mmCIF file of C-alpha atoms in Angstrom:
data_model
loop_
_atom_site.group_PDB
_atom_site.id
_atom_site.type_symbol
_atom_site.label_atom_id
_atom_site.label_comp_id
_atom_site.label_asym_id
_atom_site.label_seq_id
_atom_site.Cartn_x
_atom_site.Cartn_y
_atom_site.Cartn_z
ATOM 1 C CA UNK A 112 -3.572 -46.400 84.271
ATOM 2 C CA UNK A 113 -5.171 -44.721 87.254
ATOM 3 C CA UNK A 114 -7.906 -47.339 87.397
ATOM 4 C CA UNK A 115 -5.326 -50.115 87.391
ATOM 5 C CA UNK A 116 -3.367 -48.522 90.188
ATOM 6 C CA UNK A 117 -6.476 -47.973 92.302
ATOM 7 C CA UNK A 118 -7.845 -51.488 91.788
ATOM 8 C CA UNK A 119 -4.671 -53.205 92.995
ATOM 9 C CA UNK A 120 -4.238 -51.617 96.441
ATOM 10 C CA UNK A 121 -1.171 -53.678 97.363
ATOM 11 C CA UNK A 122 2.302 -53.382 96.067
ATOM 12 C CA UNK A 123 2.603 -55.220 92.738
ATOM 13 C CA UNK A 124 5.529 -57.289 91.705
ATOM 14 C CA UNK A 125 6.328 -54.892 88.886
ATOM 15 C CA UNK A 126 7.622 -51.343 89.498
ATOM 16 C CA UNK A 127 5.498 -48.286 88.574
ATOM 17 C CA UNK A 128 7.900 -47.184 85.838
ATOM 18 C CA UNK A 129 7.704 -50.604 84.258
ATOM 19 C CA UNK A 130 3.935 -50.570 84.112
ATOM 20 C CA UNK A 131 3.922 -47.048 82.770
ATOM 21 C CA UNK A 132 6.464 -48.065 80.069
ATOM 22 C CA UNK A 133 4.335 -50.981 79.067
ATOM 23 C CA UNK A 134 1.231 -48.850 78.852
ATOM 24 C CA UNK A 135 3.040 -46.368 76.640
ATOM 25 C CA UNK A 136 4.144 -49.182 74.330
ATOM 26 C CA UNK A 137 0.646 -50.573 74.123
ATOM 27 C CA UNK A 138 -0.706 -47.050 73.342
ATOM 28 C CA UNK A 139 1.912 -46.684 70.606
ATOM 29 C CA UNK A 140 0.967 -50.009 69.095
ATOM 30 C CA UNK A 141 -2.671 -49.089 69.144
ATOM 31 C CA UNK A 142 -1.980 -45.780 67.455
ATOM 32 C CA UNK A 143 0.101 -47.385 64.764
ATOM 33 C CA UNK A 144 -2.748 -49.626 63.685
ATOM 34 C CA UNK A 145 -5.509 -46.990 63.798
ATOM 35 C CA UNK A 146 -5.661 -43.772 61.889
ATOM 36 C CA UNK A 147 -5.146 -40.431 63.557
ATOM 37 C CA UNK A 148 -8.832 -39.510 63.333
ATOM 38 C CA UNK A 149 -9.784 -42.774 64.981
ATOM 39 C CA UNK A 150 -7.550 -42.161 67.948
ATOM 40 C CA UNK A 151 -9.334 -38.838 68.310
ATOM 41 C CA UNK A 152 -6.151 -36.836 68.268
ATOM 42 C CA UNK A 153 -5.885 -34.952 65.066
ATOM 43 C CA UNK A 154 -2.882 -32.617 65.113
ATOM 44 C CA UNK A 155 -4.271 -29.103 65.461
ATOM 45 C CA UNK A 156 -1.707 -27.447 63.249
ATOM 46 C CA UNK A 157 -2.958 -24.218 61.772
ATOM 47 C CA UNK A 158 -2.068 -22.990 58.309
ATOM 48 C CA UNK A 159 0.558 -20.670 59.715
ATOM 49 C CA UNK A 160 2.352 -23.533 61.449
ATOM 50 C CA UNK A 161 2.167 -25.697 58.305
ATOM 51 C CA UNK A 162 3.570 -22.916 56.191
ATOM 52 C CA UNK A 163 6.323 -22.402 58.721
ATOM 53 C CA UNK A 164 7.478 -26.028 58.550
ATOM 54 C CA UNK A 165 6.800 -26.647 54.875
ATOM 55 C CA UNK A 166 10.446 -26.884 54.050
ATOM 56 C CA UNK A 167 11.046 -29.541 56.727
ATOM 57 C CA UNK A 168 8.006 -31.414 55.495
ATOM 58 C CA UNK A 169 9.355 -31.266 51.980
ATOM 59 C CA UNK A 170 12.672 -32.724 52.972
ATOM 60 C CA UNK A 171 11.469 -35.333 55.507
ATOM 61 C CA UNK A 172 8.137 -36.536 54.183
ATOM 62 C CA UNK A 173 8.889 -36.365 50.453
ATOM 63 C CA UNK A 174 8.736 -40.145 49.774
ATOM 64 C CA UNK A 175 5.509 -40.694 51.680
ATOM 65 C CA UNK A 176 3.862 -37.707 49.992
ATOM 66 C CA UNK A 177 4.943 -38.991 46.603
ATOM 67 C CA UNK A 178 3.509 -42.411 47.415
ATOM 68 C CA UNK A 179 0.223 -40.862 48.510
ATOM 69 C CA UNK A 180 -0.024 -38.752 45.334
ATOM 70 C CA UNK A 181 0.746 -41.743 43.182
ATOM 71 C CA UNK A 182 -2.034 -43.670 44.917
ATOM 72 C CA UNK A 183 -4.363 -40.742 44.368
ATOM 73 C CA UNK A 184 -3.490 -40.487 40.732
ATOM 74 C CA UNK A 185 -4.291 -44.114 40.336
ATOM 75 C CA UNK A 186 -7.619 -43.949 42.106
ATOM 76 C CA UNK A 187 -9.205 -40.770 43.363
ATOM 77 C CA UNK A 188 -11.492 -42.607 45.780
ATOM 78 C CA UNK A 189 -10.644 -41.462 49.265
ATOM 79 C CA UNK A 190 -11.158 -44.958 50.681
ATOM 80 C CA UNK A 191 -8.434 -46.320 48.431
ATOM 81 C CA UNK A 192 -5.593 -44.175 49.786
ATOM 82 C CA UNK A 193 -6.327 -44.188 53.520
ATOM 83 C CA UNK A 194 -3.154 -46.102 54.418
ATOM 84 C CA UNK A 195 -0.819 -43.799 52.502
ATOM 85 C CA UNK A 196 -2.723 -40.806 53.916
ATOM 86 C CA UNK A 197 -2.172 -42.096 57.467
ATOM 87 C CA UNK A 198 1.487 -42.528 56.756
ATOM 88 C CA UNK A 199 1.727 -39.013 55.502
ATOM 89 C CA UNK A 200 -0.105 -37.590 58.563
ATOM 90 C CA UNK A 201 2.100 -39.705 60.886
ATOM 91 C CA UNK A 202 5.203 -38.243 59.215
ATOM 92 C CA UNK A 203 3.855 -34.775 59.793
ATOM 93 C CA UNK A 204 2.910 -35.428 63.436
ATOM 94 C CA UNK A 205 6.371 -36.916 64.106
ATOM 95 C CA UNK A 206 8.061 -33.927 62.490
ATOM 96 C CA UNK A 207 5.999 -31.431 64.437
ATOM 97 C CA UNK A 208 6.658 -33.215 67.728
ATOM 98 C CA UNK A 209 10.350 -33.301 66.934
ATOM 99 C CA UNK A 210 10.443 -29.590 66.142
ATOM 100 C CA UNK A 211 8.484 -28.711 69.227
ATOM 101 C CA UNK A 212 10.951 -30.613 71.365
ATOM 102 C CA UNK A 213 14.038 -29.132 69.705
ATOM 103 C CA UNK A 214 13.172 -25.491 69.042
ATOM 104 C CA UNK A 215 9.754 -24.562 70.392
ATOM 105 C CA UNK A 216 10.403 -20.860 70.865
ATOM 106 C CA UNK A 217 11.708 -20.224 67.374
ATOM 107 C CA UNK A 218 8.921 -22.305 65.797
ATOM 108 C CA UNK A 219 6.246 -20.480 67.805
ATOM 109 C CA UNK A 220 7.748 -17.067 66.974
ATOM 110 C CA UNK A 221 7.792 -17.957 63.238
ATOM 111 C CA UNK A 222 4.307 -19.340 63.282
ATOM 112 C CA UNK A 223 3.012 -16.327 65.160
ATOM 113 C CA UNK A 224 4.658 -13.983 62.641
ATOM 114 C CA UNK A 225 3.153 -15.924 59.734
ATOM 115 C CA UNK A 226 -0.240 -15.831 61.456
ATOM 116 C CA UNK A 227 0.046 -12.101 61.933
ATOM 117 C CA UNK A 228 1.239 -11.465 58.345
ATOM 118 C CA UNK A 229 -1.390 -13.834 56.829
ATOM 119 C CA UNK A 230 1.184 -16.331 55.604
ATOM 120 C CA UNK A 231 3.367 -13.898 53.722
ATOM 121 C CA UNK A 232 6.855 -15.313 53.617
ATOM 122 C CA UNK A 233 8.551 -12.091 52.722
ATOM 123 C CA UNK A 234 7.487 -10.389 55.968
ATOM 124 C CA UNK A 235 8.903 -13.005 58.313
ATOM 125 C CA UNK A 236 12.427 -13.453 57.031
ATOM 126 C CA UNK A 237 14.053 -12.747 60.366
ATOM 127 C CA UNK A 238 12.029 -15.300 62.265
ATOM 128 C CA UNK A 239 12.525 -17.793 59.455
ATOM 129 C CA UNK A 240 16.282 -17.356 59.576
ATOM 130 C CA UNK A 241 16.301 -17.861 63.392
ATOM 131 C CA UNK A 242 14.085 -20.951 63.064
ATOM 132 C CA UNK A 243 16.134 -22.541 60.306
ATOM 133 C CA UNK A 244 19.320 -21.850 62.170
ATOM 134 C CA UNK A 245 18.041 -23.518 65.320
ATOM 135 C CA UNK A 246 16.394 -26.491 63.537
ATOM 136 C CA UNK A 247 18.137 -26.900 60.159
ATOM 137 C CA UNK A 248 16.466 -28.821 57.325
ATOM 138 C CA UNK B 267 27.569 17.371 24.278
ATOM 139 C CA UNK B 268 28.025 20.693 26.102
ATOM 140 C CA UNK B 269 28.200 24.171 24.630
ATOM 141 C CA UNK B 270 30.168 27.028 26.178
ATOM 142 C CA UNK B 271 29.296 30.718 25.651
ATOM 143 C CA UNK B 272 31.047 32.198 22.579
ATOM 144 C CA UNK B 273 34.096 34.409 23.081
ATOM 145 C CA UNK B 274 33.853 37.922 21.511
ATOM 146 C CA UNK B 275 36.306 38.330 18.663
ATOM 147 C CA UNK B 276 35.850 41.869 17.231
ATOM 148 C CA UNK B 277 34.743 45.236 18.590
ATOM 149 C CA UNK B 278 31.727 45.177 16.328
ATOM 150 C CA UNK B 279 30.781 41.815 17.545
ATOM 151 C CA UNK B 280 30.400 43.099 21.105
ATOM 152 C CA UNK B 281 27.857 45.810 20.360
ATOM 153 C CA UNK B 282 27.261 48.075 22.008
ATOM 154 C CA UNK B 283 30.537 48.364 23.869
ATOM 155 C CA UNK B 284 34.069 47.410 23.043
ATOM 156 C CA UNK B 285 35.855 45.306 25.565
ATOM 157 C CA UNK B 286 38.404 47.041 27.871
ATOM 158 C CA UNK B 287 41.893 47.311 26.289
ATOM 159 C CA UNK B 288 44.485 45.375 28.188
ATOM 160 C CA UNK B 289 47.234 47.925 27.438
ATOM 161 C CA UNK B 290 45.657 50.560 29.629
ATOM 162 C CA UNK B 291 47.885 51.487 32.592
ATOM 163 C CA UNK B 292 46.710 51.007 36.121
ATOM 164 C CA UNK B 293 47.064 54.678 37.132
ATOM 165 C CA UNK B 294 45.011 55.772 34.231
ATOM 166 C CA UNK B 295 42.360 53.250 34.928
ATOM 167 C CA UNK B 296 42.267 54.322 38.613
ATOM 168 C CA UNK B 297 41.903 57.989 37.703
ATOM 169 C CA UNK B 298 39.208 57.231 35.183
ATOM 170 C CA UNK B 299 37.402 55.276 37.891
ATOM 171 C CA UNK B 300 37.696 58.218 40.298
ATOM 172 C CA UNK B 301 36.624 61.019 37.963
ATOM 173 C CA UNK B 302 33.164 59.828 37.115
ATOM 174 C CA UNK B 303 31.649 63.221 36.553
ATOM 175 C CA UNK B 304 33.354 66.485 35.590
ATOM 176 C CA UNK B 305 32.029 69.972 35.279
ATOM 177 C CA UNK B 306 32.294 71.858 32.001
ATOM 178 C CA UNK B 307 33.112 75.423 33.054
ATOM 179 C CA UNK B 308 32.481 78.412 30.846
ATOM 180 C CA UNK B 309 31.491 82.020 31.476
ATOM 181 C CA UNK B 310 28.802 84.215 29.985
ATOM 182 C CA UNK B 311 31.424 86.570 28.492
ATOM 183 C CA UNK B 312 32.098 85.719 24.978
ATOM 184 C CA UNK B 313 35.446 84.375 25.670
ATOM 185 C CA UNK B 314 34.838 81.157 24.028
ATOM 186 C CA UNK B 315 34.302 77.970 25.720
ATOM 187 C CA UNK B 316 36.643 77.762 28.655
ATOM 188 C CA UNK B 317 36.207 74.101 29.305
ATOM 189 C CA UNK B 318 38.163 73.616 32.443
ATOM 190 C CA UNK B 319 38.189 70.893 34.919
ATOM 191 C CA UNK B 320 36.855 72.630 37.925
ATOM 192 C CA UNK B 321 36.467 70.602 41.040
ATOM 193 C CA UNK B 322 33.550 72.016 42.912
ATOM 194 C CA UNK B 323 29.862 72.555 42.951
ATOM 195 C CA UNK B 324 27.702 75.395 41.753
ATOM 196 C CA UNK B 325 26.713 76.235 45.332
ATOM 197 C CA UNK B 326 30.313 76.598 46.389
ATOM 198 C CA UNK B 327 31.159 78.868 43.536
ATOM 199 C CA UNK B 328 28.132 81.129 44.123
ATOM 200 C CA UNK B 329 28.994 81.400 47.791
ATOM 201 C CA UNK B 330 32.742 81.718 47.699
ATOM 202 C CA UNK B 331 33.358 82.831 44.171
ATOM 203 C CA UNK B 332 36.586 82.275 42.239
ATOM 204 C CA UNK B 333 39.855 84.102 42.101
ATOM 205 C CA UNK B 334 39.984 87.039 39.732
ATOM 206 C CA UNK B 335 36.248 87.402 39.610
ATOM 207 C CA UNK B 336 35.055 90.989 39.335
ATOM 208 C CA UNK B 337 31.421 90.683 38.552
ATOM 209 C CA UNK B 338 28.774 87.999 38.530
ATOM 210 C CA UNK B 339 29.234 87.966 34.824
ATOM 211 C CA UNK B 340 32.677 86.618 35.429
ATOM 212 C CA UNK B 341 31.297 83.748 37.486
ATOM 213 C CA UNK B 342 31.624 80.594 35.629
ATOM 214 C CA UNK B 343 28.544 78.666 34.747
ATOM 215 C CA UNK B 344 29.187 75.269 35.683
ATOM 216 C CA UNK B 345 27.287 72.559 33.981
ATOM 217 C CA UNK B 346 27.107 69.043 34.906
ATOM 218 C CA UNK B 347 28.288 67.220 31.929
ATOM 219 C CA UNK B 348 29.456 63.916 30.805
ATOM 220 C CA UNK B 349 32.872 62.566 31.624
ATOM 221 C CA UNK B 350 35.644 62.869 29.130
ATOM 222 C CA UNK B 351 35.239 60.341 26.399
ATOM 223 C CA UNK B 352 31.554 60.284 26.958
ATOM 224 C CA UNK B 353 29.423 57.978 28.924
ATOM 225 C CA UNK B 354 29.856 54.299 28.344
ATOM 226 C CA UNK B 355 27.190 52.870 26.054
ATOM 227 C CA UNK B 356 24.285 51.118 27.586
ATOM 228 C CA UNK B 357 23.928 47.565 26.336
ATOM 229 C CA UNK B 358 20.395 46.988 25.229
ATOM 230 C CA UNK B 359 21.056 44.247 22.763
ATOM 231 C CA UNK B 360 19.993 40.864 23.973
ATOM 232 C CA UNK B 361 22.509 38.157 24.470
ATOM 233 C CA UNK B 362 21.063 34.746 24.950
ATOM 234 C CA UNK B 363 23.933 32.355 24.482
ATOM 235 C CA UNK B 364 23.208 28.886 23.470
ATOM 236 C CA UNK B 365 25.024 27.052 26.217
ATOM 237 C CA UNK B 366 24.607 23.966 28.297
ATOM 238 C CA UNK B 367 23.850 20.413 27.224
ATOM 239 C CA UNK B 368 22.935 19.790 23.614
ATOM 240 C CA UNK B 369 19.713 18.093 22.593
ATOM 241 C CA UNK B 370 21.643 14.881 22.092
ATOM 242 C CA UNK B 371 22.887 15.057 25.667
ATOM 243 C CA UNK B 372 19.326 15.458 26.941
ATOM 244 C CA UNK B 373 18.112 12.532 24.851
ATOM 245 C CA UNK B 374 20.975 10.497 26.167
ATOM 246 C CA UNK B 375 20.028 11.373 29.741
ATOM 247 C CA UNK B 376 16.391 10.386 29.094
ATOM 248 C CA UNK B 377 17.464 7.147 27.447
ATOM 249 C CA UNK B 378 19.744 6.324 30.320
ATOM 250 C CA UNK B 379 16.984 6.998 32.850
ATOM 251 C CA UNK B 380 14.561 4.827 30.890
ATOM 252 C CA UNK B 381 17.068 1.995 30.531
ATOM 253 C CA UNK B 382 17.794 2.074 34.247
ATOM 254 C CA UNK B 383 14.079 2.216 35.020
ATOM 255 C CA UNK B 384 13.231 -0.772 32.872
ATOM 256 C CA UNK B 385 16.118 -2.690 34.346
ATOM 257 C CA UNK B 386 14.798 -2.003 37.832
ATOM 258 C CA UNK B 387 11.340 -3.074 36.683
ATOM 259 C CA UNK B 388 12.796 -6.333 35.459
ATOM 260 C CA UNK B 389 14.562 -6.865 38.750
ATOM 261 C CA UNK B 390 11.400 -6.247 40.683
ATOM 262 C CA UNK B 391 9.497 -8.695 38.485
ATOM 263 C CA UNK B 392 12.126 -11.330 39.048
ATOM 264 C CA UNK B 393 11.905 -10.838 42.768
ATOM 265 C CA UNK B 394 8.127 -11.046 42.782
ATOM 266 C CA UNK B 395 8.298 -14.168 40.647
ATOM 267 C CA UNK B 396 10.593 -15.687 43.261
ATOM 268 C CA UNK B 397 8.157 -14.907 46.042
ATOM 269 C CA UNK B 398 5.254 -16.287 44.074
ATOM 270 C CA UNK B 399 7.175 -19.407 43.392
ATOM 271 C CA UNK B 400 7.975 -19.852 47.065
ATOM 272 C CA UNK B 401 4.269 -19.458 47.965
ATOM 273 C CA UNK B 402 3.138 -21.988 45.306
ATOM 274 C CA UNK B 403 5.749 -24.460 46.303
ATOM 275 C CA UNK B 404 4.679 -24.241 49.934
ATOM 276 C CA UNK B 405 1.087 -24.879 48.902
ATOM 277 C CA UNK B 406 2.084 -27.828 46.702
ATOM 278 C CA UNK B 407 4.037 -29.348 49.620
ATOM 279 C CA UNK B 408 1.089 -29.048 51.981
ATOM 280 C CA UNK B 409 -1.612 -30.476 49.659
ATOM 281 C CA UNK B 410 -1.030 -34.192 50.541
ATOM 282 C CA UNK B 411 -1.252 -33.598 54.260
ATOM 283 C CA UNK B 412 -4.490 -31.621 53.978
ATOM 284 C CA UNK B 413 -6.006 -34.032 51.500
ATOM 285 C CA UNK B 414 -5.211 -36.971 53.737
ATOM 286 C CA UNK B 415 -7.053 -35.329 56.622
ATOM 287 C CA UNK B 416 -10.013 -34.579 54.393
ATOM 288 C CA UNK B 417 -10.038 -38.135 53.048
ATOM 289 C CA UNK B 418 -10.372 -39.584 56.599
ATOM 290 C CA UNK B 419 -13.137 -37.091 57.452
ATOM 291 C CA UNK B 420 -15.006 -37.845 54.228
ATOM 292 C CA UNK B 421 -14.829 -41.567 54.657
ATOM 293 C CA UNK B 422 -16.045 -41.271 58.236
ATOM 294 C CA UNK B 423 -18.882 -39.018 57.201
ATOM 295 C CA UNK B 424 -19.960 -41.369 54.400
ATOM 296 C CA UNK B 425 -20.030 -44.243 56.872
ATOM 297 C CA UNK B 426 -22.059 -42.151 59.298
ATOM 298 C CA UNK B 427 -24.524 -41.245 56.559
ATOM 299 C CA UNK B 428 -24.902 -44.813 55.528
ATOM 300 C CA UNK B 429 -25.476 -45.894 59.108
ATOM 301 C CA UNK B 430 -28.171 -43.271 59.611
ATOM 302 C CA UNK B 431 -29.819 -44.213 56.307
ATOM 303 C CA UNK B 432 -29.821 -47.863 57.445
ATOM 304 C CA UNK B 433 -31.474 -46.798 60.663
ATOM 305 C CA UNK B 434 -34.063 -44.667 58.967
ATOM 306 C CA UNK B 435 -34.966 -47.207 56.277
ATOM 307 C CA UNK B 436 -34.751 -50.193 58.581
ATOM 308 C CA UNK B 437 -38.410 -51.135 58.116
ATOM 309 C CA UNK B 438 -38.429 -50.780 54.342
ATOM 310 C CA UNK B 439 -38.002 -54.175 52.692
ATOM 311 C CA UNK B 440 -35.293 -54.507 50.044
ATOM 312 C CA UNK B 441 -33.707 -51.097 50.725
ATOM 313 C CA UNK B 442 -29.970 -50.780 50.219
ATOM 314 C CA UNK B 443 -28.427 -47.634 51.559
ATOM 315 C CA UNK B 444 -25.703 -45.742 49.736
ATOM 316 C CA UNK B 445 -25.640 -44.831 46.082
ATOM 317 C CA UNK B 446 -24.976 -48.471 45.090
ATOM 318 C CA UNK B 447 -22.667 -47.351 42.276
ATOM 319 C CA UNK B 448 -25.637 -45.723 40.595
ATOM 320 C CA UNK B 449 -23.604 -43.235 38.699
ATOM 321 C CA UNK B 450 -19.943 -44.237 38.009
ATOM 322 C CA UNK B 451 -18.397 -47.580 38.589
ATOM 323 C CA UNK B 452 -14.989 -47.148 37.027
ATOM 324 C CA UNK B 453 -13.902 -43.725 38.182
ATOM 325 C CA UNK B 454 -14.622 -42.033 41.466
ATOM 326 C CA UNK B 455 -15.928 -38.523 41.409
ATOM 327 C CA UNK B 456 -16.580 -36.239 44.315
ATOM 328 C CA UNK B 457 -20.231 -35.618 45.196
ATOM 329 C CA UNK B 458 -22.101 -33.006 43.190
ATOM 330 C CA UNK B 459 -19.387 -33.141 40.588
ATOM 331 C CA UNK B 460 -20.498 -32.368 37.033
ATOM 332 C CA UNK B 461 -18.876 -31.683 33.779
ATOM 333 C CA UNK B 462 -21.536 -29.132 32.974
ATOM 334 C CA UNK B 463 -20.517 -25.464 32.696
ATOM 335 C CA UNK B 464 -20.671 -23.727 36.008
ATOM 336 C CA UNK B 465 -22.131 -20.369 36.844
ATOM 337 C CA UNK B 466 -19.390 -19.556 39.292
#
């Protein structure tokens, strides 16, 4: 985007917001076709974060997970289930982005508590309650 | 379930002392309480035993004397003696009443404590089972996400390996990189997978 702006020194017919919007759409299209690893942007969610959001994952990504597991049961070869795997990871990435936008503080607090308590659910009930109140299942 | 101490019924049952009679008047009881020790007075003259209640001490009598005393021989010899009716008997017999809860009551208490304890153990077990279930459920939910990541990484690494093998064996004629389905063609197994018994 920067290169494009620098190359065309004069005022273009299109507005800056329009170009930016088009670039974002192109990026999204590119991401949809490629896997998360290929884009080079694996979600860096630690175990504590995953354990914190496991209930949301269960409720929102149940169908995709079931599809992936069914594919795996059919054929254990990793190359055979890449598409379902990408769908599953995309669901997780979407969910994490959604939660980070809606209740970042509660999620961070819960994840930090889980990290401190080595993923023991019983020791983070207060943070869990606050998180699930802010971002219900 | 609970035993009270037995009530004494007869004088002989309450050895060594009989219980106080309830018909005794208050004045008499008060006087008996006051006069705890009397002096048995008698003189050396063979006049018989003049046991008289004489309020006083030997020292007083020797110093002041008594009325009508002519010689020392007339001086009464006062002896410290027992009160009228004699001293009360000293109880030396043991009295260990069998009171308090019975054996059945104790067993009942033990049984109750054990029942409550086992009930609490069961509650604790149920609670721990719930926590374990929560943990296992969380792990089960997360497996597909982690496995998908690992799948992508594995596939990428296999491709990388094949590429490097191609590069290394570029000059060798008729060399095909990869395992070429050398082991299993129908089922896919992870590398270094065996059905042999494992040491660890």
